[in-house]
Amino acid sequence: MQEGSAEAAAEALKNMLSSDAVILRDGKDIKVPADQIVPGDVIRLSLGDRVPADLRMIEVGNLAAQEAALTGESVPIDKTVEEIIVDGDPNQQ
């Protein structure tokens, strides 16, 4: 049962990811396959885009994301650039 749920969640993530992303590299916007995004890339999102990777927002203007496939939320979730506070060392398991 749990394995089935995990597979369904992984499939939902796969379906949410875009096959292409517009990123800023060397001062230019270029379109690359999402699997070629690397840490440090700046991703540019436009209206209707799927989020191609796990990312940290550095500039946002009235952004909300539909996360129903992951969280079950029925309404889009507003996104901000506010710092996320984590108790303790997030690198320790």
mmCIF file of C-alpha atoms in Angstrom:
data_model
loop_
_atom_site.group_PDB
_atom_site.id
_atom_site.type_symbol
_atom_site.label_atom_id
_atom_site.label_comp_id
_atom_site.label_asym_id
_atom_site.label_seq_id
_atom_site.Cartn_x
_atom_site.Cartn_y
_atom_site.Cartn_z
ATOM 1 C CA MET A 1 0.000 0.000 0.000
ATOM 2 C CA GLN A 2 2.717 2.495 1.018
ATOM 3 C CA GLU A 3 4.852 1.568 -1.977
ATOM 4 C CA GLY A 4 1.871 2.297 -4.232
ATOM 5 C CA SER A 5 1.398 5.696 -2.572
ATOM 6 C CA ALA A 6 5.087 6.514 -2.954
ATOM 7 C CA GLU A 7 4.990 5.545 -6.626
ATOM 8 C CA ALA A 8 1.890 7.679 -7.162
ATOM 9 C CA ALA A 9 3.576 10.657 -5.472
ATOM 10 C CA ALA A 10 6.720 10.177 -7.585
ATOM 11 C CA GLU A 11 4.604 10.026 -10.731
ATOM 12 C CA ALA A 12 2.759 13.200 -9.695
ATOM 13 C CA LEU A 13 6.107 14.956 -9.249
ATOM 14 C CA LYS A 14 7.286 13.739 -12.640
ATOM 15 C CA ASN A 15 4.105 15.020 -14.290
ATOM 16 C CA MET A 16 4.438 18.413 -12.585
ATOM 17 C CA LEU A 17 7.959 18.911 -13.874
ATOM 18 C CA SER A 18 8.359 20.685 -17.158
ATOM 19 C CA SER A 19 10.439 19.141 -19.905
ATOM 20 C CA ASP A 20 12.022 22.538 -20.651
ATOM 21 C CA ALA A 21 13.072 25.527 -18.569
ATOM 22 C CA VAL A 22 14.153 29.080 -19.317
ATOM 23 C CA ILE A 23 17.279 29.825 -17.300
ATOM 24 C CA LEU A 24 19.741 32.680 -17.018
ATOM 25 C CA ARG A 25 23.289 31.598 -17.920
ATOM 26 C CA ASP A 26 26.132 33.915 -18.870
ATOM 27 C CA GLY A 27 23.742 36.871 -18.824
ATOM 28 C CA LYS A 28 21.411 35.328 -21.429
ATOM 29 C CA ASP A 29 18.035 33.583 -21.197
ATOM 30 C CA ILE A 30 18.290 30.127 -22.727
ATOM 31 C CA LYS A 31 15.875 27.215 -22.957
ATOM 32 C CA VAL A 32 17.238 23.891 -21.725
ATOM 33 C CA PRO A 33 15.757 20.499 -20.846
ATOM 34 C CA ALA A 34 14.756 20.476 -17.170
ATOM 35 C CA ASP A 35 17.172 17.638 -16.434
ATOM 36 C CA GLN A 36 20.076 19.949 -17.355
ATOM 37 C CA ILE A 37 19.304 22.473 -14.592
ATOM 38 C CA VAL A 38 22.179 22.676 -12.123
ATOM 39 C CA PRO A 39 22.531 24.282 -8.681
ATOM 40 C CA GLY A 40 23.076 28.003 -9.131
ATOM 41 C CA ASP A 41 20.952 28.345 -12.271
ATOM 42 C CA VAL A 42 18.403 31.153 -12.157
ATOM 43 C CA ILE A 43 15.086 29.888 -13.525
ATOM 44 C CA ARG A 44 12.636 32.320 -15.087
ATOM 45 C CA LEU A 45 8.966 31.384 -14.702
ATOM 46 C CA SER A 46 6.128 32.900 -16.710
ATOM 47 C CA LEU A 47 2.363 32.687 -16.404
ATOM 48 C CA GLY A 48 1.224 29.077 -16.809
ATOM 49 C CA ASP A 49 4.711 27.525 -16.598
ATOM 50 C CA ARG A 50 5.284 24.333 -14.688
ATOM 51 C CA VAL A 51 8.015 24.546 -12.074
ATOM 52 C CA PRO A 52 10.897 22.518 -13.553
ATOM 53 C CA ALA A 53 12.846 21.896 -10.320
ATOM 54 C CA ASP A 54 12.933 22.383 -6.576
ATOM 55 C CA LEU A 55 13.982 26.004 -6.270
ATOM 56 C CA ARG A 56 14.298 29.007 -3.985
ATOM 57 C CA MET A 57 12.395 32.121 -5.055
ATOM 58 C CA ILE A 58 14.595 35.233 -5.182
ATOM 59 C CA GLU A 59 12.085 37.599 -6.774
ATOM 60 C CA VAL A 60 8.326 37.085 -6.928
ATOM 61 C CA GLY A 61 5.461 39.180 -8.225
ATOM 62 C CA ASN A 62 2.026 37.842 -7.257
ATOM 63 C CA LEU A 63 2.886 34.139 -7.627
ATOM 64 C CA ALA A 64 0.732 31.202 -6.605
ATOM 65 C CA ALA A 65 1.309 27.537 -7.406
ATOM 66 C CA GLN A 66 -1.205 24.744 -7.822
ATOM 67 C CA GLU A 67 0.097 21.944 -5.578
ATOM 68 C CA ALA A 68 -2.974 19.710 -5.408
ATOM 69 C CA ALA A 69 -1.147 16.671 -6.777
ATOM 70 C CA LEU A 70 1.382 16.857 -3.931
ATOM 71 C CA THR A 71 -0.462 18.307 -0.961
ATOM 72 C CA GLY A 72 -4.141 17.850 -1.728
ATOM 73 C CA GLU A 73 -4.704 21.599 -1.339
ATOM 74 C CA SER A 74 -7.733 22.645 -3.379
ATOM 75 C CA VAL A 75 -6.546 26.225 -3.975
ATOM 76 C CA PRO A 76 -3.242 27.605 -5.309
ATOM 77 C CA ILE A 77 -0.622 28.397 -2.651
ATOM 78 C CA ASP A 78 0.881 31.899 -2.571
ATOM 79 C CA LYS A 79 4.679 31.945 -2.849
ATOM 80 C CA THR A 80 7.033 34.481 -1.258
ATOM 81 C CA VAL A 81 10.746 35.190 -0.984
ATOM 82 C CA GLU A 82 10.679 35.246 2.818
ATOM 83 C CA GLU A 83 13.419 33.334 4.631
ATOM 84 C CA ILE A 84 12.508 29.833 5.788
ATOM 85 C CA ILE A 85 13.541 29.325 9.415
ATOM 86 C CA VAL A 86 14.638 25.778 10.307
ATOM 87 C CA ASP A 87 15.297 24.727 13.903
ATOM 88 C CA GLY A 88 18.670 23.041 14.377
ATOM 89 C CA ASP A 89 21.047 21.989 11.645
ATOM 90 C CA PRO A 90 19.019 21.030 8.513
ATOM 91 C CA ASN A 91 22.012 19.021 7.211
ATOM 92 C CA GLN A 92 21.910 16.547 10.121
ATOM 93 C CA GLN A 93 19.696 13.502 9.798
#
